[in-house]
Short mmCIF file of N, CA and C in Angstrom, two decimals:
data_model
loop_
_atom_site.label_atom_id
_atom_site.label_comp_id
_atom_site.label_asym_id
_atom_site.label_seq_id
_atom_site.Cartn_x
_atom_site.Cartn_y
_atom_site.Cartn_z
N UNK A 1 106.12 125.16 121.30
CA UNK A 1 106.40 125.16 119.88
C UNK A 1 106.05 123.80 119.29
N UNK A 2 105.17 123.75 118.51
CA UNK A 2 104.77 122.61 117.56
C UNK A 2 105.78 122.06 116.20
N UNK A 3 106.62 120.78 116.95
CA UNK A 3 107.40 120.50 115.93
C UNK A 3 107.11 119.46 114.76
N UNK A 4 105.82 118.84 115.51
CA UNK A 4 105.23 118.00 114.19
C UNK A 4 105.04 118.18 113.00
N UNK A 5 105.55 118.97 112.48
CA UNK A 5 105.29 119.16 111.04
C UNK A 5 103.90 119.43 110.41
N UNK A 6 103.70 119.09 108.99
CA UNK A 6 102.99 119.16 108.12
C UNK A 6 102.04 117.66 107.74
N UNK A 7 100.90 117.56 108.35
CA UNK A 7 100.14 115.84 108.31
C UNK A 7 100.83 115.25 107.35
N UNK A 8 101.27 114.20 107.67
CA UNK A 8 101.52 112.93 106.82
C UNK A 8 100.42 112.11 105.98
N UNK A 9 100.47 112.08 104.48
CA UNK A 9 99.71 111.69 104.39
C UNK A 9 98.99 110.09 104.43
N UNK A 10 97.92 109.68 104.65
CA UNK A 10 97.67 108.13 104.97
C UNK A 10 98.57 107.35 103.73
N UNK A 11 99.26 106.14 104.86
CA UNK A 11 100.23 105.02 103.41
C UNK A 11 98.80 104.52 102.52
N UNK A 12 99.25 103.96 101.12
CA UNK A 12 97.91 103.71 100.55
C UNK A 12 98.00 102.06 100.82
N UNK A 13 97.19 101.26 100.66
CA UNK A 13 96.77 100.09 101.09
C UNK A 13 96.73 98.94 99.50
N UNK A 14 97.30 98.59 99.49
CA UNK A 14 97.49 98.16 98.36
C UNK A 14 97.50 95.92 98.27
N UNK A 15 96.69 95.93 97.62
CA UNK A 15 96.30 94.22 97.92
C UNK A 15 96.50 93.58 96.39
N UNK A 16 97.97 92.99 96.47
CA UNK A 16 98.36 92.48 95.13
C UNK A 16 98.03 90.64 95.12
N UNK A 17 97.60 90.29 94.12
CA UNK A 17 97.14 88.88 94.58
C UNK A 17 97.71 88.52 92.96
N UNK A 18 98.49 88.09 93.77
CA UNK A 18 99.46 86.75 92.46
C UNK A 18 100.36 85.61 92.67
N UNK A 19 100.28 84.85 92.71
CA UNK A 19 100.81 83.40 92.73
C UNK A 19 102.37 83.01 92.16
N UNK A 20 102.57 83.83 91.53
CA UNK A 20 104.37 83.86 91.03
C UNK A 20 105.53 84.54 92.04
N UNK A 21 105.73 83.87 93.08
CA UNK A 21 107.14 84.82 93.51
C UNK A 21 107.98 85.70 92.89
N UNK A 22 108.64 85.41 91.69
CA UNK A 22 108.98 86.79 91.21
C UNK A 22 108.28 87.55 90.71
N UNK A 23 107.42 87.55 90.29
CA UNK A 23 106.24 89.13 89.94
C UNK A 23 105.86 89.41 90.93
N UNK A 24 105.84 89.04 92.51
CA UNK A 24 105.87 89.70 93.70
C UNK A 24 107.00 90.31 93.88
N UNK A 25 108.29 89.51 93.92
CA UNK A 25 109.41 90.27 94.45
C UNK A 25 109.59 91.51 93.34
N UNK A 26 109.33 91.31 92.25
CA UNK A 26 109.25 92.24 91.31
C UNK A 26 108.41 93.33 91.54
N UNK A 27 107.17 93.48 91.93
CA UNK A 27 105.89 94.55 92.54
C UNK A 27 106.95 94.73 93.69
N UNK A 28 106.96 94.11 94.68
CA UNK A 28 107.89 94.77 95.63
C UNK A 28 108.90 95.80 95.41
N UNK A 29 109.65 95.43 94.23
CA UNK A 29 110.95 95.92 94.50
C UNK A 29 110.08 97.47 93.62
N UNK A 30 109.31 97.45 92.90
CA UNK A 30 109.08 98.72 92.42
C UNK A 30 108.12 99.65 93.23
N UNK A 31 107.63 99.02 94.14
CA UNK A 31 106.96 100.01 95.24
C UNK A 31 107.63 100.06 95.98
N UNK A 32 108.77 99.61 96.20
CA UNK A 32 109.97 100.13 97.17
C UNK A 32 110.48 101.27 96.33
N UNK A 33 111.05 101.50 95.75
CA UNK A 33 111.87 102.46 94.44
C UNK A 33 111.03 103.95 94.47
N UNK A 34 109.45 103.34 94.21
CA UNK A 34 108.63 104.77 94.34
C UNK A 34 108.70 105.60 95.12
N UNK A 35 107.80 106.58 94.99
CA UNK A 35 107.48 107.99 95.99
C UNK A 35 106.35 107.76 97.02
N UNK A 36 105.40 106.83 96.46
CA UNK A 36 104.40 106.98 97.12
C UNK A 36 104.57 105.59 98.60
N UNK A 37 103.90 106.22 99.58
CA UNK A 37 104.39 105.42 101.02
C UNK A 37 102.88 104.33 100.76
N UNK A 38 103.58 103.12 100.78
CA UNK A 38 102.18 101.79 100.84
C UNK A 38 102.52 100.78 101.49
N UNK A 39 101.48 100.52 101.94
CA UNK A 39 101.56 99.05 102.60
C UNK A 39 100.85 98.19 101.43
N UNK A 40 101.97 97.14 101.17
CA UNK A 40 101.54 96.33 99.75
C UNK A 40 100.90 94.67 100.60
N UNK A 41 99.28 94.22 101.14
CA UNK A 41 99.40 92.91 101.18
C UNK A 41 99.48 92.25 100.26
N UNK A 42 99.87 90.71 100.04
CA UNK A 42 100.03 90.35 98.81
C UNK A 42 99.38 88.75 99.46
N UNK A 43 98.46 88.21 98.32
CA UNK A 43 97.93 87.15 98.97
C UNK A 43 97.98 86.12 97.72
N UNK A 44 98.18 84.94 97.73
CA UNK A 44 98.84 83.83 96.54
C UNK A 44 97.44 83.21 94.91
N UNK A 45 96.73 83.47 96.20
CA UNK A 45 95.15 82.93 95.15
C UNK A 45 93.87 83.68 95.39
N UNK A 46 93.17 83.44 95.04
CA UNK A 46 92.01 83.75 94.71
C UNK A 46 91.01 83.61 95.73
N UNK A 47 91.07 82.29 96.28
CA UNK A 47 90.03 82.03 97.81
C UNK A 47 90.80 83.08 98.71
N UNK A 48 92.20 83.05 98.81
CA UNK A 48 92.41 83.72 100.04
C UNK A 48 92.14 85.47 99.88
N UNK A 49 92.22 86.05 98.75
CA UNK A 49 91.93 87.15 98.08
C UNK A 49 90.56 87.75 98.65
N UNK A 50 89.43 86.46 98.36
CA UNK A 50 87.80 87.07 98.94
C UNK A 50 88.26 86.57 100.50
N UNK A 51 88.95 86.07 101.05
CA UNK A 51 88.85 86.26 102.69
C UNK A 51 89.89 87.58 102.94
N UNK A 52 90.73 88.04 102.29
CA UNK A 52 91.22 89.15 102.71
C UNK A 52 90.24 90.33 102.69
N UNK A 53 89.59 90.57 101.81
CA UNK A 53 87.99 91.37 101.51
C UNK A 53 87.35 91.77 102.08
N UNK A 54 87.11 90.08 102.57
CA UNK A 54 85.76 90.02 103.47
C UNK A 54 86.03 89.98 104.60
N UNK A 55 87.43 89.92 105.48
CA UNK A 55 88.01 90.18 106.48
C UNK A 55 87.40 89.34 106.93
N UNK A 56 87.79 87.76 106.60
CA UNK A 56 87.28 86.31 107.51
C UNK A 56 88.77 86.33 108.21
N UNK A 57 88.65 84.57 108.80
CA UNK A 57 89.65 83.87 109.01
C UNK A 57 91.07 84.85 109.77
N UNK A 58 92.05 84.43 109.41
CA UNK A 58 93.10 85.07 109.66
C UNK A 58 93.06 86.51 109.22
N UNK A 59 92.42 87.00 108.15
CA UNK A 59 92.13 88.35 107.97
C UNK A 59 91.33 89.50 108.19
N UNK A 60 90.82 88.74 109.33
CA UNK A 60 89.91 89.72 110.15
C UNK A 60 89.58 90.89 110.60
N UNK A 61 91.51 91.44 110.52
CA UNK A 61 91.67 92.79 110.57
C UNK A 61 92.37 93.65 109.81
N UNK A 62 92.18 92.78 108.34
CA UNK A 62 93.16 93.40 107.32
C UNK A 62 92.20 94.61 107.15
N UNK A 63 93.16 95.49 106.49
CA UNK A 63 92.71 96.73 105.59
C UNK A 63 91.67 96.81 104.62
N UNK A 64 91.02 97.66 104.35
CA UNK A 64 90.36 97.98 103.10
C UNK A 64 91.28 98.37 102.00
N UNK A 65 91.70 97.68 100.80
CA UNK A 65 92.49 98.40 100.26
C UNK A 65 92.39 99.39 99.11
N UNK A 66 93.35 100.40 99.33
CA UNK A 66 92.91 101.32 97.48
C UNK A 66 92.71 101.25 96.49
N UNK A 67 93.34 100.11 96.43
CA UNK A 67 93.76 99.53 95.21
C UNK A 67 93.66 98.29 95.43
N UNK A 68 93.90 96.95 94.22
CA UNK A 68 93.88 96.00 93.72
C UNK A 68 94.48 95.59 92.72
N UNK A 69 96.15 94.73 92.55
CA UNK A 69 96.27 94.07 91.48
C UNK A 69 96.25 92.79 91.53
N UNK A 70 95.06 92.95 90.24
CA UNK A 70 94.55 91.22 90.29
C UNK A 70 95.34 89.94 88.93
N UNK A 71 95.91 89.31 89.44
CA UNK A 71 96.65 88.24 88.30
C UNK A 71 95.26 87.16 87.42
N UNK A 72 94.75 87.06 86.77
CA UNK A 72 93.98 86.00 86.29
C UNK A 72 94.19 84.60 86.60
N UNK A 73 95.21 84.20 86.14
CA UNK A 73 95.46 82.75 86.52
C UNK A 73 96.31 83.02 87.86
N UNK A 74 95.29 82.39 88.76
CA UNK A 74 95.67 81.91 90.13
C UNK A 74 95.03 80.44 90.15
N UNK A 75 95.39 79.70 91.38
CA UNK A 75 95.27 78.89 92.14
C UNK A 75 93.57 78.77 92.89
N UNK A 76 93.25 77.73 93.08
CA UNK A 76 91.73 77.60 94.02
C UNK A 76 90.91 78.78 93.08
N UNK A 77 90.79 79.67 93.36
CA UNK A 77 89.65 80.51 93.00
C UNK A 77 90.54 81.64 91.66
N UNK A 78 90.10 81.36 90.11
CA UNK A 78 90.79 82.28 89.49
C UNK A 78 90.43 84.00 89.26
N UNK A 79 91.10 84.83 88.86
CA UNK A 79 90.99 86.19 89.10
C UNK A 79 89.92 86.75 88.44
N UNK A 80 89.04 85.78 87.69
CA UNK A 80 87.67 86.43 86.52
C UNK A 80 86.74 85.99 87.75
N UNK A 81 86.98 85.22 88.38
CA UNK A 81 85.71 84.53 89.85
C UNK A 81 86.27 85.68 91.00
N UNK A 82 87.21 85.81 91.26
CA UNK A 82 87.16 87.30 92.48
C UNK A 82 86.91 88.40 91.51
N UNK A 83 87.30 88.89 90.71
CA UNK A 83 86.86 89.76 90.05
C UNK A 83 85.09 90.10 90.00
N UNK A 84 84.29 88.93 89.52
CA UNK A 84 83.15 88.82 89.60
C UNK A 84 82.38 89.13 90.62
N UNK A 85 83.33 88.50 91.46
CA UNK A 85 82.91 88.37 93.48
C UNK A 85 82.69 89.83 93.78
N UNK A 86 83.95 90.25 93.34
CA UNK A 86 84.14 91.80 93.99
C UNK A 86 83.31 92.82 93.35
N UNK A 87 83.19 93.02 91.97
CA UNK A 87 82.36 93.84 91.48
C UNK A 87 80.42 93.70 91.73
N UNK A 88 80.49 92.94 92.27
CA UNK A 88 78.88 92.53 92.94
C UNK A 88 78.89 92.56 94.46
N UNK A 89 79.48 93.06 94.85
CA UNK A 89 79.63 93.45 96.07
C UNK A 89 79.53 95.16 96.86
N UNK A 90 78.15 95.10 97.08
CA UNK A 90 78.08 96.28 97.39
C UNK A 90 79.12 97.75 97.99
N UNK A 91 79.60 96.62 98.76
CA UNK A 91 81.00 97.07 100.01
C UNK A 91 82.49 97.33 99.34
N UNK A 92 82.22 96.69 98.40
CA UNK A 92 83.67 96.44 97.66
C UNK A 92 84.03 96.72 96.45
N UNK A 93 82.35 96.67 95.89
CA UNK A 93 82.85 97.30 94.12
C UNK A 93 83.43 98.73 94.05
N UNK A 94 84.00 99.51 94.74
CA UNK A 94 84.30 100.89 94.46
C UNK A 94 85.60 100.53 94.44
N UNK A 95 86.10 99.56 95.40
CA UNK A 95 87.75 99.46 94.92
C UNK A 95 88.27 99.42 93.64
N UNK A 96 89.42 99.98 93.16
CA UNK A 96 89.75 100.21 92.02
C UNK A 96 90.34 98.66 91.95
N UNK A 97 90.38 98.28 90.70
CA UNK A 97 90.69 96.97 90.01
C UNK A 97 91.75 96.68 89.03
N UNK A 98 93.05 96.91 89.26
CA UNK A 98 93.94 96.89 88.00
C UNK A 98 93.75 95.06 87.58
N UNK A 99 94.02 94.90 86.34
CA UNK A 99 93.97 93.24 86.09
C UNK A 99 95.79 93.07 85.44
N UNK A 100 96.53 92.77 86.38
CA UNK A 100 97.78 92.70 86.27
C UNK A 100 98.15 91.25 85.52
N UNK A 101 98.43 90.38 84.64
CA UNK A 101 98.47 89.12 83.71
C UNK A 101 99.33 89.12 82.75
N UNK A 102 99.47 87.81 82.48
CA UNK A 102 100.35 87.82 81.64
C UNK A 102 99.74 87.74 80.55
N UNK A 103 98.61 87.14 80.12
CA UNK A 103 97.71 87.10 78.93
C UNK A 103 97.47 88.13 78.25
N UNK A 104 97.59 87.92 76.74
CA UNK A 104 97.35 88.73 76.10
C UNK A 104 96.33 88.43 74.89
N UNK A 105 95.41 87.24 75.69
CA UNK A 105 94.31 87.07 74.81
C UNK A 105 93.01 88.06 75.04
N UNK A 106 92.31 87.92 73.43
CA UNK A 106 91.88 89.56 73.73
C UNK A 106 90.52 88.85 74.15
N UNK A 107 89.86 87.78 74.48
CA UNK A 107 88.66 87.36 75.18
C UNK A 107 89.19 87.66 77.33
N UNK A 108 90.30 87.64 77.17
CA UNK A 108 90.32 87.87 78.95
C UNK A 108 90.30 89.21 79.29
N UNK A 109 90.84 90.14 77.81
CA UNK A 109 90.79 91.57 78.32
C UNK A 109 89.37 91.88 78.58
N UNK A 110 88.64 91.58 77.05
CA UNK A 110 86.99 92.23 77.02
C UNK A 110 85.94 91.33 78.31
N UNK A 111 86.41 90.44 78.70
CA UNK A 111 85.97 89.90 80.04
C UNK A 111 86.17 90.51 80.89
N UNK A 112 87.36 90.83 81.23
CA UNK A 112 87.88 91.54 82.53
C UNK A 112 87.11 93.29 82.66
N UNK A 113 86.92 93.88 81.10
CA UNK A 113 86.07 95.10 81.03
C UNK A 113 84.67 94.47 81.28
N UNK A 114 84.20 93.39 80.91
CA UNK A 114 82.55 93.37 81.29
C UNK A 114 82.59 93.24 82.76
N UNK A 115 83.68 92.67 83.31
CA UNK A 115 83.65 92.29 84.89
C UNK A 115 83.85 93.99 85.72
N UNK A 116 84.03 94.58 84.75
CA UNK A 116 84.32 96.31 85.71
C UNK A 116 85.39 96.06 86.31
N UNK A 117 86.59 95.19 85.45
CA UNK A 117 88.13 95.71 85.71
C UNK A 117 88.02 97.40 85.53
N UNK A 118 89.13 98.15 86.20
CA UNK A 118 89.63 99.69 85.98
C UNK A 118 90.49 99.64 84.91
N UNK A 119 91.24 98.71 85.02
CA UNK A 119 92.58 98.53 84.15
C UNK A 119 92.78 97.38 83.54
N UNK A 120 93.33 97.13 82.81
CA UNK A 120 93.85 95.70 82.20
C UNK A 120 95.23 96.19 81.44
N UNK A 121 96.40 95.49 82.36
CA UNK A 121 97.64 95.78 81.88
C UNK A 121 98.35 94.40 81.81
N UNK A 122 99.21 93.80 80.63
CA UNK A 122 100.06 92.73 80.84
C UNK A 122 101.34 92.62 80.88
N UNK A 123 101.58 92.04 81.70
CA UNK A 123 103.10 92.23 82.32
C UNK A 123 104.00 92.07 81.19
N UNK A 124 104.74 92.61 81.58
CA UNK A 124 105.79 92.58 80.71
C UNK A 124 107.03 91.64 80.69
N UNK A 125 107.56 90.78 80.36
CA UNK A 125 108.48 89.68 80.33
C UNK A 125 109.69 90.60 81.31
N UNK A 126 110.20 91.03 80.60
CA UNK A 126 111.41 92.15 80.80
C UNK A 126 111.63 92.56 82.23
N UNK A 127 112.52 92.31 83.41
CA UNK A 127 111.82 92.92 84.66
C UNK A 127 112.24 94.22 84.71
N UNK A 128 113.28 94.67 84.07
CA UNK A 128 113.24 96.44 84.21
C UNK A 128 111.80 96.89 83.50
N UNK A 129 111.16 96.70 82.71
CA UNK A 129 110.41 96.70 81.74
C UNK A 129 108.96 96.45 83.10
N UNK A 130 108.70 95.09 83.82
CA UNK A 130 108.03 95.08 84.72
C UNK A 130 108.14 96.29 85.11
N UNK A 131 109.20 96.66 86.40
CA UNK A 131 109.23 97.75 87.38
C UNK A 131 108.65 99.06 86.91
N UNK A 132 109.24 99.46 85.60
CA UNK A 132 108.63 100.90 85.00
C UNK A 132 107.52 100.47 84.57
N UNK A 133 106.46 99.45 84.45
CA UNK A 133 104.75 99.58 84.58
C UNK A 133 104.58 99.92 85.66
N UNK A 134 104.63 99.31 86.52
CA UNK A 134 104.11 98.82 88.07
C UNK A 134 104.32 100.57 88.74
N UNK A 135 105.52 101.12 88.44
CA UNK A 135 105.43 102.43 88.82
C UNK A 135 105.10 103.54 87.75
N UNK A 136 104.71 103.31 86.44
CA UNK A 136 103.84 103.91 86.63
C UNK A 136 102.31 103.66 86.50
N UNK A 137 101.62 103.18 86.84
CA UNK A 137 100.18 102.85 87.28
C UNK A 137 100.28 103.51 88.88
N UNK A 138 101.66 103.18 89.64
CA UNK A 138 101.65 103.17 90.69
C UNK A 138 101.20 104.41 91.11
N UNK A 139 101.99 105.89 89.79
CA UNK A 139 102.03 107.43 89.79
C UNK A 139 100.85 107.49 89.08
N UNK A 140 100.48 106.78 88.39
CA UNK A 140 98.66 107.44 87.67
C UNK A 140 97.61 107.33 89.07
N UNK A 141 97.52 105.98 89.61
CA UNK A 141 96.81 105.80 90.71
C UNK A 141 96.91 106.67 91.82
N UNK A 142 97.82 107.05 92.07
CA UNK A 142 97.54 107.51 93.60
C UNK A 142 98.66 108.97 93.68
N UNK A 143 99.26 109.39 92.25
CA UNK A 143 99.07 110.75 91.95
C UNK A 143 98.31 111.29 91.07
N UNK A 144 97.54 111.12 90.12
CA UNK A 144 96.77 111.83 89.35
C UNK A 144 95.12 111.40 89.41
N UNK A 145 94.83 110.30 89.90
CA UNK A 145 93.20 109.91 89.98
C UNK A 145 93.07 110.43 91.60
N UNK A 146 91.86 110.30 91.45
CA UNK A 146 91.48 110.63 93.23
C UNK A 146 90.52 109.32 93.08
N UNK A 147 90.49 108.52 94.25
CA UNK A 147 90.75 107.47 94.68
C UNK A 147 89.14 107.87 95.78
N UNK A 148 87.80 106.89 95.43
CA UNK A 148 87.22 106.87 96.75
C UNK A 148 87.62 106.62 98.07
N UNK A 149 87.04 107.21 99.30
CA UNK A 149 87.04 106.94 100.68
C UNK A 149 86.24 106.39 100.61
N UNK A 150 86.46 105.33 101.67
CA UNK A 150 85.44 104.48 102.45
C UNK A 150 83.83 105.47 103.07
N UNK A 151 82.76 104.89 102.39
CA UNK A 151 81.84 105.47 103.10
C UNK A 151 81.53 104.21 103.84
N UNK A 152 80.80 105.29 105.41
CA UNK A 152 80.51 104.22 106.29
C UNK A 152 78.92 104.55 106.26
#
């Protein structure tokens, strides 16, 4: 008798890159709360962002991820230069691109659309106010869009 159930489906892979501890612990605490099962990496700047990617260095064997929320102002390398990086990248431009920021100047939005952001959302001061974005992008993304697979 086969008690394994019904396939589980794959956790989604999720690579949040922002430099503020609480808008991490904040993304955390609302992909904890959700429905959907993810593994969230979260990496502080921008250089370390294209080595998580490009699976250098210490990240050699990170994930491909589904997703992407990208902060603009980071550290070493800012989020309009990985942004750039990534959308010229054969291997990598299919990843979806949310541009997660606090800015609400309208030259970083229409940048972030010429750069082939997916999204451009700005955080919200408020952290209950945070959590109910973050989940739902969390339920548009990865319940209602269908999401490329990796072609090899």
């Amino acid at each position: 008798m086969n008690t394994a159930g019904p396939p589980q489906p794959e956790r989604a892979q999720i690579l949040l890159v922002e430099d503020n501890p609480g808008d991490v612990r904040l993304t955390e605490e609302a992909f904890k709360q959700g429905r959907i099962e993810n593994d969230l990496h979260v990496v502080s700047d921008g250089a370390e962002a294209l080595e998580f990617l490009e699976q250098r260095g210490e990240y050699a064997t990170a994930p491909r991820p589904d997703l992407i929320l990208l902060d603009l102002n980071l550290p070493r390398t800012d989020g309009e230069a990985v942004l750039e990086e990534l959308k010229s990248d054969s291997d990598l431009r299919s990843i979806p691109v949310i541009v997660l920021t606090s800015s609400r100047a309208e030259e970083d939005i229409a940048r972030s659309y010429e750069l082939h952001a997916n999204a451009y959302l700005t955080k919200p001061v408020d952290p209950d106010e945070f959590i109910d974005t973050v989940r739902a992008f969390e339920k548009f993304w990865f319940s209602v869009v269908r999401l490329p697979s990796e072609v090899e």
